[in-house]
Amino acid sequence: MLLWDWFFDGFSNGSLVASEELLEEVCQRGKKDVASRLIETLDQDGLLRVLTSNSDTFAHIAGIEAFVREHFEPQHADVFLRGKDGLLIALAKTHRVGIITLERYGVPQFNSATGKIKGKVPLPYVAWAFGVRCISLFQAFLDLPQKETAGSRVG
């Protein structure tokens, strides 16, 4: 199965959904690459489900901000909170969906001098803290259902 087919099937059967932030990131590239063509095709075919914010989302954002500020060094918390990862986690929690990320997983390191976690605020860790499943793209390839097509399975 080609990567295009995997994504197309995932959006078609509802296993994959998007956020405005994801679409904005793909479209900001300013060129017609495979990702932007896929989004355009899905949208034209009426298959693109985009998650929307509601009052629950904003409550989750407030909780995420408080958590990050309480547990991470201020300079790293500020960078995380200026980005869109917190909103993605809040949307995922609101809509009870997981997040697929390219971000590496790791165990955060504690800074005993500051009493905070040091380094970049990792999306997977914050997602985990809020009960949102966060998996790598490779794991998604393994986990998400895919259509059986001739030659799509090795074995």
Coordinates of C-alpha atoms in Angstrom, one line a residue:
M1 CA 0.0 0.0 0.0
L2 CA 1.3 3.4 -0.9
L3 CA 1.6 6.1 1.7
W4 CA -1.0 8.2 -0.2
D5 CA -3.4 5.3 -0.1
W6 CA -2.8 4.8 3.6
F7 CA -3.6 8.4 4.4
F8 CA -6.5 8.5 2.0
D9 CA -8.0 5.4 3.5
G10 CA -7.5 6.6 7.0
F11 CA -9.3 9.9 6.3
S12 CA -12.0 8.1 4.3
N13 CA -12.8 5.6 7.0
G14 CA -12.6 8.1 9.9
S15 CA -9.4 6.7 11.5
L16 CA -7.6 9.9 10.8
V17 CA -8.9 13.5 11.4
A18 CA -7.2 16.8 11.0
S19 CA -7.1 20.1 12.9
E20 CA -7.0 23.7 11.4
E21 CA -3.5 23.9 12.8
L22 CA -2.3 20.9 10.8
L23 CA -4.0 22.2 7.6
E24 CA -2.4 25.6 8.2
E25 CA 1.0 24.1 8.6
V26 CA 0.7 22.0 5.4
C27 CA -0.6 25.0 3.4
Q28 CA 2.1 27.4 4.8
R29 CA 4.7 25.6 2.8
G30 CA 3.5 27.5 -0.2
K31 CA 4.2 24.7 -2.6
K32 CA 2.1 21.9 -4.1
D33 CA 3.7 19.0 -2.4
V34 CA 2.2 15.5 -1.8
A35 CA 0.7 16.5 1.5
S36 CA -1.0 19.6 0.2
R37 CA -2.4 17.7 -2.8
L38 CA -3.7 15.0 -0.5
I39 CA -5.5 17.6 1.7
E40 CA -6.9 19.3 -1.4
T41 CA -8.2 15.9 -2.8
L42 CA -9.7 14.9 0.6
D43 CA -11.4 18.3 0.9
Q44 CA -12.8 18.2 -2.6
D45 CA -14.1 14.6 -2.0
G46 CA -15.8 15.7 1.3
L47 CA -13.6 13.3 3.3
L48 CA -11.6 15.8 5.4
R49 CA -12.9 15.8 9.0
V50 CA -11.5 18.9 10.8
L51 CA -11.7 19.1 14.6
T52 CA -13.2 22.3 16.0
S53 CA -12.7 23.9 19.4
N54 CA -15.5 24.3 21.9
S55 CA -15.8 25.3 25.6
D56 CA -14.3 22.0 26.7
T57 CA -11.2 22.6 24.5
F58 CA -10.6 26.0 26.1
A59 CA -10.9 24.5 29.6
H60 CA -8.4 21.8 28.6
I61 CA -6.0 24.5 27.2
A62 CA -6.2 26.3 30.6
G63 CA -5.3 23.0 32.4
I64 CA -2.5 22.3 30.0
E65 CA -1.0 25.8 30.5
A66 CA -1.2 25.4 34.2
F67 CA 0.4 22.0 34.1
V68 CA 3.3 23.1 31.8
R69 CA 4.0 26.2 33.9
E70 CA 4.0 24.2 37.1
H71 CA 6.2 21.4 35.9
F72 CA 8.6 22.9 33.4
E73 CA 11.3 25.6 33.5
P74 CA 9.8 29.0 32.5
Q75 CA 11.8 29.5 29.3
H76 CA 10.8 26.1 28.0
A77 CA 7.2 26.5 29.1
D78 CA 6.9 29.8 27.3
V79 CA 8.1 28.3 24.0
F80 CA 5.7 25.4 24.3
L81 CA 2.8 27.7 25.1
R82 CA 3.5 30.0 22.2
G83 CA 3.2 27.1 19.9
K84 CA 0.2 25.0 18.9
D85 CA 1.0 21.7 20.6
G86 CA -1.1 22.6 23.7
L87 CA -4.1 23.3 21.4
L88 CA -3.6 20.0 19.6
I89 CA -3.6 18.1 22.9
A90 CA -6.7 20.0 24.0
L91 CA -8.5 19.2 20.7
A92 CA -7.5 15.6 20.9
K93 CA -8.8 15.4 24.5
T94 CA -12.1 17.2 23.6
H95 CA -12.8 14.9 20.7
R96 CA -11.4 11.7 22.3
V97 CA -8.8 11.1 19.6
G98 CA -5.1 10.4 19.7
I99 CA -2.2 12.3 18.2
I100 CA 0.3 11.1 15.6
T101 CA 3.6 12.9 15.9
L102 CA 7.1 12.8 14.5
E103 CA 8.4 14.0 17.9
R104 CA 10.7 11.6 19.6
Y105 CA 9.7 10.1 22.9
G106 CA 11.8 10.4 26.0
V107 CA 11.7 10.5 29.7
P108 CA 11.9 14.1 30.9
Q109 CA 14.8 14.9 33.2
F110 CA 14.2 16.6 36.5
N111 CA 16.3 19.7 37.5
S112 CA 16.8 19.4 41.3
A113 CA 18.0 23.0 41.5
T114 CA 14.8 24.5 40.0
G115 CA 12.4 21.7 41.0
K116 CA 11.2 21.7 37.4
I117 CA 11.6 19.4 34.4
K118 CA 14.4 20.7 32.2
G119 CA 14.6 21.0 28.5
K120 CA 12.0 21.3 25.7
V121 CA 8.5 20.5 26.7
P122 CA 7.7 17.2 24.9
L123 CA 4.3 17.0 23.3
P124 CA 4.0 13.2 24.0
Y125 CA 4.7 13.7 27.7
V126 CA 2.1 16.4 28.1
A127 CA -0.4 14.4 26.0
W128 CA 0.2 11.4 28.3
A129 CA -0.3 13.6 31.4
F130 CA -3.8 14.5 30.0
G131 CA -4.8 11.0 29.0
V132 CA -4.3 11.6 25.3
R133 CA -2.8 8.8 23.3
C134 CA 0.2 10.0 21.4
I135 CA 2.0 7.6 18.9
S136 CA 4.7 7.9 16.3
L137 CA 3.8 7.9 12.6
F138 CA 5.5 4.4 12.3
Q139 CA 3.3 3.1 15.1
A140 CA 0.2 4.5 13.3
F141 CA 1.2 2.6 10.2
L142 CA 1.1 -0.5 12.2
D143 CA -2.0 0.2 14.3
L144 CA -4.5 1.8 12.0
P145 CA -6.7 -0.4 9.8
Q146 CA -5.9 -0.5 6.2
K147 CA -7.7 -1.9 3.2
E148 CA -6.6 -5.3 2.0
T149 CA -5.4 -4.9 -1.6
A150 CA -3.5 -7.4 -3.8
G151 CA 0.1 -7.2 -2.8
S152 CA -0.5 -5.0 0.3
R153 CA 0.6 -7.7 2.7
V154 CA 4.0 -9.4 2.8
G155 CA 3.9 -13.0 3.9

